[in-house]
Every structure is written in structure tokens, then in C-alpha cells.
Short mmCIF file of C-alpha atoms in Angstrom, two decimals:
data_model
loop_
_atom_site.label_atom_id
_atom_site.label_comp_id
_atom_site.label_asym_id
_atom_site.label_seq_id
_atom_site.Cartn_x
_atom_site.Cartn_y
_atom_site.Cartn_z
CA UNK A 14 -1.98 166.93 62.90
CA UNK A 15 -0.24 165.57 59.82
CA UNK A 16 -1.16 168.59 57.68
CA UNK A 17 -1.19 172.38 58.24
CA UNK A 18 -4.34 173.95 59.66
CA UNK A 19 -5.77 177.18 58.29
CA UNK A 20 -8.91 179.22 58.95
CA UNK A 21 -11.80 180.61 56.91
CA UNK A 22 -13.13 183.70 58.69
CA UNK A 23 -16.62 184.52 57.44
CA UNK A 24 -16.50 187.94 59.15
CA UNK A 25 -19.94 187.47 60.66
CA UNK A 26 -21.95 190.49 61.76
CA UNK A 27 -23.80 189.17 64.77
CA UNK A 28 -27.28 190.36 65.70
CA UNK A 29 -27.10 193.88 67.13
CA UNK A 30 -23.52 194.33 65.94
CA UNK A 31 -21.99 196.74 63.42
CA UNK A 32 -19.61 195.89 60.60
CA UNK A 33 -16.90 197.83 62.44
CA UNK A 34 -17.28 195.58 65.46
CA UNK A 35 -17.08 192.53 63.21
CA UNK A 36 -13.80 193.80 61.75
CA UNK A 37 -12.34 194.34 65.21
CA UNK A 38 -13.19 190.77 66.10
CA UNK A 39 -11.58 189.52 62.87
CA UNK A 40 -8.37 191.33 63.78
CA UNK A 41 -8.41 189.87 67.29
CA UNK A 42 -8.99 186.38 65.93
CA UNK A 43 -6.15 186.74 63.43
CA UNK A 44 -3.79 187.88 66.17
CA UNK A 45 -4.72 184.86 68.27
CA UNK A 46 -4.44 182.50 65.30
CA UNK A 47 -1.01 183.87 64.46
CA UNK A 48 0.16 183.28 68.02
CA UNK A 49 -1.32 179.78 68.08
CA UNK A 50 0.41 178.77 64.84
CA UNK A 51 -2.28 178.55 62.19
CA UNK A 52 -1.02 178.59 58.62
CA UNK A 53 -3.29 181.14 56.92
CA UNK A 54 -6.64 182.93 57.18
CA UNK A 55 -8.90 183.52 54.20
CA UNK A 56 -11.87 185.84 53.75
CA UNK A 57 -14.62 185.32 51.17
CA UNK A 58 -16.34 187.78 48.86
CA UNK A 59 -20.09 187.95 49.56
CA UNK A 60 -22.55 190.66 48.59
CA UNK A 61 -25.95 191.77 49.85
CA UNK A 62 -25.71 189.59 52.96
CA UNK A 63 -26.48 191.44 56.18
CA UNK A 64 -24.63 188.88 58.29
CA UNK A 65 -21.28 188.86 56.43
CA UNK A 66 -18.90 191.85 56.36
CA UNK A 67 -16.24 190.67 53.89
CA UNK A 68 -17.72 192.14 50.69
CA UNK A 69 -14.70 194.43 50.13
CA UNK A 70 -12.38 191.48 50.59
CA UNK A 71 -9.06 193.07 49.68
CA UNK A 72 -9.72 196.01 52.02
CA UNK A 73 -10.39 193.66 54.94
CA UNK A 74 -7.24 191.67 54.14
CA UNK A 75 -5.21 194.89 54.19
CA UNK A 76 -6.63 195.87 57.57
CA UNK A 77 -5.93 192.50 59.16
CA UNK A 78 -2.45 192.31 57.60
CA UNK A 79 -1.58 195.71 59.06
CA UNK A 80 -2.46 194.41 62.51
CA UNK A 81 -0.60 191.08 62.33
CA UNK A 82 2.99 190.13 61.59
CA UNK A 83 3.49 186.66 60.10
CA UNK A 84 0.32 184.74 59.31
CA UNK A 85 -0.62 184.41 55.64
CA UNK A 86 -3.82 186.18 54.63
CA UNK A 87 -5.88 185.98 51.50
CA UNK A 88 -9.12 185.65 49.63
CA UNK A 89 -11.06 182.46 49.78
CA UNK A 90 -12.13 183.75 47.50
CA UNK A 91 -12.49 186.58 45.06
CA UNK A 92 -15.37 185.89 42.67
CA UNK A 93 -13.41 186.81 39.55
CA UNK A 94 -16.36 187.20 37.13
CA UNK A 95 -17.48 190.14 39.30
CA UNK A 96 -14.29 192.04 38.45
CA UNK A 97 -11.83 192.98 35.75
CA UNK A 98 -8.70 190.83 36.16
CA UNK A 99 -6.53 193.95 35.98
CA UNK A 100 -8.34 195.46 38.96
CA UNK A 101 -7.78 192.35 41.08
CA UNK A 102 -4.12 192.19 40.00
CA UNK A 103 -3.64 195.79 41.14
CA UNK A 104 -5.42 195.19 44.46
CA UNK A 105 -3.49 192.06 45.34
CA UNK A 106 -0.27 193.43 43.89
CA UNK A 107 -0.72 196.31 46.32
CA UNK A 108 -1.33 193.91 49.21
CA UNK A 109 1.75 191.86 48.34
CA UNK A 110 3.86 195.01 48.03
CA UNK A 111 2.74 196.12 51.48
CA UNK A 112 3.03 192.69 53.09
CA UNK A 113 5.59 190.64 51.13
CA UNK A 114 5.26 186.88 51.25
CA UNK A 115 1.97 186.89 53.18
CA UNK A 116 -0.77 187.25 50.55
CA UNK A 117 -2.86 184.52 48.84
CA UNK A 118 -5.42 184.94 46.06
CA UNK A 119 -8.13 182.28 45.87
CA UNK A 120 -10.46 182.55 42.88
CA UNK A 121 -14.01 181.38 42.35
CA UNK A 122 -16.53 181.81 39.54
CA UNK A 123 -19.79 181.98 41.51
CA UNK A 124 -21.46 185.40 41.93
CA UNK A 125 -21.20 185.37 45.72
CA UNK A 126 -24.73 186.74 45.73
CA UNK A 127 -28.21 186.32 44.26
CA UNK A 128 -29.37 187.17 40.75
CA UNK A 129 -30.61 190.65 41.64
CA UNK A 130 -27.35 191.52 43.37
CA UNK A 131 -25.46 190.21 40.36
CA UNK A 132 -27.26 192.80 38.24
CA UNK A 133 -26.41 195.50 40.79
CA UNK A 134 -22.76 194.50 40.41
CA UNK A 135 -23.12 195.00 36.64
CA UNK A 136 -22.12 191.39 36.18
CA UNK A 137 -23.09 189.72 32.92
CA UNK A 138 -24.78 186.35 33.59
CA UNK A 139 -22.47 184.79 31.00
CA UNK A 140 -19.28 186.18 32.54
CA UNK A 141 -18.51 182.92 34.36
CA UNK A 142 -17.95 181.27 30.99
CA UNK A 143 -14.68 183.19 30.54
CA UNK A 144 -13.38 182.27 34.01
CA UNK A 145 -10.44 180.13 32.76
CA UNK A 146 -9.30 182.89 30.40
CA UNK A 147 -9.72 185.51 33.13
CA UNK A 148 -7.56 183.46 35.51
CA UNK A 149 -4.81 183.30 32.91
CA UNK A 150 -5.08 187.03 32.23
CA UNK A 151 -4.85 187.76 35.97
CA UNK A 152 -1.87 185.42 36.32
CA UNK A 153 -0.09 187.22 33.51
CA UNK A 154 -0.50 190.58 35.25
CA UNK A 155 1.03 189.18 38.46
CA UNK A 156 3.85 187.14 36.99
CA UNK A 157 4.54 188.66 33.57
CA UNK A 158 4.41 188.86 30.70
CA UNK A 159 0.94 190.33 30.39
CA UNK A 160 -1.43 188.52 28.04
CA UNK A 161 -2.72 191.88 26.80
CA UNK A 162 0.09 193.73 25.01
CA UNK A 163 0.88 197.09 26.50
CA UNK A 164 -1.12 196.53 29.70
CA UNK A 165 0.65 195.94 33.02
CA UNK A 166 -0.52 195.92 36.62
CA UNK A 167 1.22 198.49 38.82
CA UNK A 168 1.51 197.37 41.57
CA UNK A 169 1.20 193.73 40.55
CA UNK A 170 3.72 192.79 37.92
CA UNK A 171 6.43 190.57 39.34
CA UNK A 172 4.74 190.12 42.73
CA UNK A 173 3.90 186.49 41.88
CA UNK A 174 0.96 186.41 44.30
CA UNK A 175 0.07 182.69 44.49
CA UNK A 176 -3.27 181.78 42.92
CA UNK A 177 -5.65 179.11 44.21
CA UNK A 178 -8.70 177.74 42.40
CA UNK A 179 -11.75 177.34 44.64
CA UNK A 180 -14.56 174.97 43.85
CA UNK A 181 -17.30 172.62 44.88
CA UNK A 182 -17.59 170.71 41.61
CA UNK A 183 -15.51 168.88 39.04
CA UNK A 184 -15.08 172.03 36.91
CA UNK A 185 -12.75 173.71 39.39
CA UNK A 186 -10.78 170.51 39.90
CA UNK A 187 -10.12 170.14 36.18
CA UNK A 188 -9.17 173.79 35.79
CA UNK A 189 -6.79 173.77 38.76
CA UNK A 190 -5.16 170.61 37.43
CA UNK A 191 -4.78 172.00 33.91
CA UNK A 192 -3.23 175.25 35.16
CA UNK A 193 -1.03 173.60 37.79
CA UNK A 194 -2.56 175.58 40.65
CA UNK A 195 -3.52 174.61 44.22
CA UNK A 196 -7.14 173.51 44.62
CA UNK A 197 -9.38 174.39 47.57
CA UNK A 198 -12.63 172.42 47.87
CA UNK A 199 -15.61 173.88 49.77
CA UNK A 200 -16.46 170.65 51.58
CA UNK A 201 -17.55 172.63 54.66
CA UNK A 202 -20.85 173.44 52.90
CA UNK A 203 -20.85 171.48 49.61
CA UNK A 204 -19.54 168.03 50.49
CA UNK A 205 -21.00 165.83 47.74
CA UNK A 206 -18.31 165.98 45.05
CA UNK A 207 -15.29 166.15 47.36
CA UNK A 208 -13.69 162.77 46.69
CA UNK A 209 -14.37 162.73 42.94
CA UNK A 210 -13.08 166.29 42.51
CA UNK A 211 -9.86 165.65 44.43
CA UNK A 212 -9.24 162.40 42.56
CA UNK A 213 -9.62 164.16 39.20
CA UNK A 214 -7.39 167.02 40.32
CA UNK A 215 -4.59 164.72 41.42
CA UNK A 216 -4.87 162.49 38.37
CA UNK A 217 -4.87 165.35 35.82
CA UNK A 218 -2.48 167.77 37.58
CA UNK A 219 0.12 169.42 35.32
CA UNK A 220 3.16 170.96 37.06
CA UNK A 221 3.55 174.73 36.64
CA UNK A 222 5.93 177.53 37.52
CA UNK A 223 3.92 178.08 40.72
CA UNK A 224 3.44 174.48 41.81
CA UNK A 225 5.38 171.28 41.14
CA UNK A 226 3.03 168.88 42.93
CA UNK A 227 -0.73 168.94 43.58
CA UNK A 228 -1.88 170.75 46.71
CA UNK A 229 -5.39 170.17 48.06
CA UNK A 230 -7.04 172.32 50.73
CA UNK A 231 -10.30 170.91 52.11
CA UNK A 232 -12.82 172.87 54.16
CA UNK A 233 -14.25 171.34 57.33
CA UNK A 234 -16.52 172.63 60.10
CA UNK A 235 -15.08 172.57 63.61
CA UNK A 236 -16.45 172.95 67.12
CA UNK A 237 -14.10 171.96 69.94
CA UNK A 238 -15.13 172.46 73.56
CA UNK A 239 -13.96 171.39 76.99
CA UNK A 240 -16.51 168.56 77.08
CA UNK A 241 -18.48 166.68 74.43
CA UNK A 242 -21.91 167.71 75.73
CA UNK A 243 -21.04 171.39 75.40
CA UNK A 244 -19.70 170.87 71.88
CA UNK A 245 -22.83 169.04 70.75
CA UNK A 246 -25.02 171.75 72.25
CA UNK A 247 -23.09 174.40 70.32
CA UNK A 248 -23.40 172.31 67.15
CA UNK A 249 -27.17 172.09 67.56
CA UNK A 250 -27.34 175.86 68.02
CA UNK A 251 -25.26 176.27 64.85
CA UNK A 252 -27.63 174.08 62.84
CA UNK A 253 -30.63 176.01 64.15
CA UNK A 254 -28.98 179.27 63.15
CA UNK A 255 -28.28 177.93 59.67
CA UNK A 256 -31.93 176.92 59.29
CA UNK A 257 -32.97 180.53 59.86
CA UNK A 258 -30.27 181.80 57.51
CA UNK A 259 -31.10 179.46 54.64
CA UNK A 260 -34.83 178.95 55.02
CA UNK A 261 -36.09 181.85 57.12
CA UNK A 262 -36.28 184.50 54.36
CA UNK A 263 -35.51 187.18 56.92
CA UNK A 264 -37.34 185.45 59.76
CA UNK A 265 -35.54 183.99 62.76
CA UNK A 266 -37.01 180.67 63.91
CA UNK A 267 -37.37 179.70 67.55
CA UNK A 268 -35.29 176.70 68.67
CA UNK A 269 -38.43 174.56 68.65
CA UNK A 270 -39.36 175.64 65.12
CA UNK A 271 -35.82 175.07 63.88
CA UNK A 272 -35.74 171.56 65.38
CA UNK A 273 -39.00 170.70 63.61
CA UNK A 274 -37.56 171.91 60.31
CA UNK A 275 -34.36 169.92 60.83
CA UNK A 276 -36.47 166.77 61.21
CA UNK A 277 -38.47 167.57 58.06
CA UNK A 278 -37.32 167.09 54.43
CA UNK A 279 -36.56 170.82 54.14
CA UNK A 280 -34.00 170.50 56.91
CA UNK A 281 -32.09 167.70 55.23
CA UNK A 282 -30.20 170.19 53.09
CA UNK A 283 -28.88 171.88 56.23
CA UNK A 284 -27.78 168.57 57.70
CA UNK A 285 -26.23 167.53 54.41
CA UNK A 286 -24.21 170.73 54.22
CA UNK A 287 -22.75 169.98 57.66
CA UNK A 288 -21.72 166.42 56.78
CA UNK A 289 -18.04 167.13 57.37
CA UNK A 290 -18.03 168.54 60.90
CA UNK A 291 -15.54 167.86 63.68
CA UNK A 292 -17.43 168.25 66.95
CA UNK A 293 -16.41 167.24 70.44
CA UNK A 294 -13.51 167.42 72.86
CA UNK A 295 -10.12 168.50 71.49
CA UNK A 296 -8.98 164.88 71.17
CA UNK A 297 -12.20 163.90 69.40
CA UNK A 298 -11.88 166.82 66.99
CA UNK A 299 -8.24 166.05 66.25
CA UNK A 300 -9.03 162.38 65.59
CA UNK A 301 -11.91 163.35 63.29
CA UNK A 302 -9.69 165.75 61.37
CA UNK A 303 -7.04 163.05 60.96
CA UNK A 304 -9.68 160.76 59.44
CA UNK A 305 -11.10 163.55 57.32
CA UNK A 306 -7.63 164.34 55.97
CA UNK A 307 -7.46 160.79 54.63
CA UNK A 308 -11.02 160.90 53.30
CA UNK A 309 -10.36 164.17 51.47
CA UNK A 310 -6.81 163.21 50.44
CA UNK A 311 -5.93 166.71 51.62
CA UNK A 312 -2.58 168.44 52.05
CA UNK A 313 -4.08 171.16 54.24
CA UNK A 314 -7.32 171.73 56.13
CA UNK A 315 -9.28 174.98 56.20
CA UNK A 316 -11.32 174.98 59.39
CA UNK A 317 -14.57 176.93 59.44
CA UNK A 318 -16.53 178.15 62.43
CA UNK A 319 -19.68 176.22 63.21
CA UNK A 320 -19.90 177.76 66.67
CA UNK A 321 -22.84 180.17 67.15
CA UNK A 322 -20.76 182.83 68.93
CA UNK A 323 -17.22 184.17 68.71
CA UNK A 324 -16.10 183.16 72.19
CA UNK A 325 -16.90 179.54 71.40
CA UNK A 326 -15.15 179.81 68.03
CA UNK A 327 -12.01 181.30 69.56
CA UNK A 328 -12.04 178.58 72.19
CA UNK A 329 -12.36 175.97 69.44
CA UNK A 330 -9.32 177.38 67.65
CA UNK A 331 -7.30 177.53 70.85
CA UNK A 332 -8.14 173.97 71.87
CA UNK A 333 -7.48 172.64 68.38
CA UNK A 334 -4.12 174.40 68.18
CA UNK A 335 -3.05 173.00 71.53
CA UNK A 336 -4.02 169.42 70.77
CA UNK A 337 -2.57 169.56 67.22
CA UNK A 338 0.88 170.78 68.27
CA UNK A 339 0.86 173.85 66.05
CA UNK A 340 3.86 176.18 66.08
CA UNK A 341 4.26 179.70 64.73
CA UNK A 342 7.05 178.48 62.44
CA UNK A 343 4.54 176.60 60.28
CA UNK A 344 3.74 179.37 57.84
CA UNK A 345 3.92 178.17 54.24
CA UNK A 346 2.57 179.34 50.91
CA UNK A 347 1.31 175.89 49.87
#
């Protein structure tokens, strides 16, 4: 691969599994990924989702960091309007103090939940409007000086935890460019604006103390298997599972029902979300990712599990690492 490969771990809670079991699997995957030479692993803040265990994102990062040695770990991302910037500065300042040089902080402005959950979080519906100002306030706590006189983050100040702007629209691209921060695009589930957003980001990028040149991370779904037929079968299972997740409203569809929905207009959204998916043998996946890197004009790829079970996902990561020539020395902040 011509660019570093990183991982988004959605910390799935599989059917019949506990959150504790999910966390153990996340640790095991991180240990494997570290040995195989992946660049970083991110975890995303979600709330009120029975199938995702990463709601307390900084706590999960701390647990995985304590059980690994080198690989970078971070949030992809923290939904900043859900929190006071000072609180996040203290959390990630603590993480950086415990694990120097290994912590990333990706920031998004979506609620990471539905409207009812947003109310339960005590989040004001208009809080996303102050996202740019909140990013700057958070940055001040981590780098100094603070933008609020007399207020400092302890731990936090002087840790210089690197910030990343996450997005799936042109807004995030423009903000990341204006602030001179790395930009991570969620093309693994929101592919439509990828090329326009990256073009705007690169064109409008202003160098900063954190970053001299633009840095684009693009998300992409991956399923690698020992043969193409197996990979395609796993991909079909993944799409069926996503149909139940997005359209089932708590109901799990049979394979036959899911296939019918995928062929209907309602299923087109699911297929559209999976537009950027590398599926096949290791060589086929590597070749797809090389092409996708050019399409996305990316400096780094964030691979996301499309496989319906963890064994298949681990095997995908192992096969991809082997065919991409990863080494444990490739650990960079971006």
C-alpha cells in the first residue's frame, strides 16, 4: 500500500454477547493489529445503540491502551456538542499523560444518537452551531494558552493531543482547512460528498502549528477472505445485517426478507452506503484500496469491518496486512 492503513473498531456487541465480551474482543483485535503493523485504531461515540459498546469512548481507549504498547489509539470521534470542551480536554489530557505519543482526538458535531437520546444527554439542539468555537476552545486547553482566562485543563495543558475533524459533508472540510487540522471523511457509510469535500479541504487548507500540509483520512469497508466466493458471501451477509439494523426497527429480517428489501427502493440506501467496499481475495482488496486511495485523494485509509462476525474481520485484517507489507515501525501521528 502507498499509504498507512488504520482501523475503525465499532466495538460491536454481537447477539447474545455482553459489553464486557465486546471489550475483550476489542483488546484482542488491537493487540493483533499492533503486531500486524496497522497505524492507529479509532473508536466512535454512539449512544442508545444496543449493538455498539463505545459510548464511553475515552474509557474504552484507556482500557485498550493499557493492554497494548505502540499502536496509536483515539476517538473517531467524540461528538463535541455532547460535552463541555474542558471535560474532553481533561479526559484526553489524562489519556496522553498515561500513554504519551499514542492518543488521537477526532471531533464530530453530530449527536451520535437520535433526538430523544440527545435530550437525555442534556444536549441543546442548537449546540452544533458553536462547534467551530468549541474546537478552538478545546485546542486552547490542550496546547495553551486557554481561550478562557483563568481556566486550564489539568491534565491537558501542554499535552498537544492532535485534533482531527471528522465529517461527511463540505462543512467539516472547510472547518478542517481553516483550522489547519487533519480531515477524516466518513466515506465508509456516507460516500456522496467524498471527492468534493476532499478537493475543498486541499484547496483551502491553511498551515497550522499542528499540521504543515493537508492530511486526508478516508473510511472504506473491507472484507478480505481466502477466496472471492467466501468474501462475497460475507459481504452479502453484512448487507443483510445492515438492512435489519437500519430498517428493522428492532426486528431481525430473515435472509430472504433482507434480500427482497435490498432489491426494493428501500434497500438502495443500504447499497449506497456500501459504495466504497473492498471485497475479495487479499490481492483484489489491495488493488481496490490502491484505486480508492487515488479516488479519495487520501493520505491514509481507515478500514472498517463489513464482515458479519469477528473471526472473519480479524482474518480480513490479517490478510490485508500481509498483502500490504505493513510493518510495526509504521506508527505516525499524521
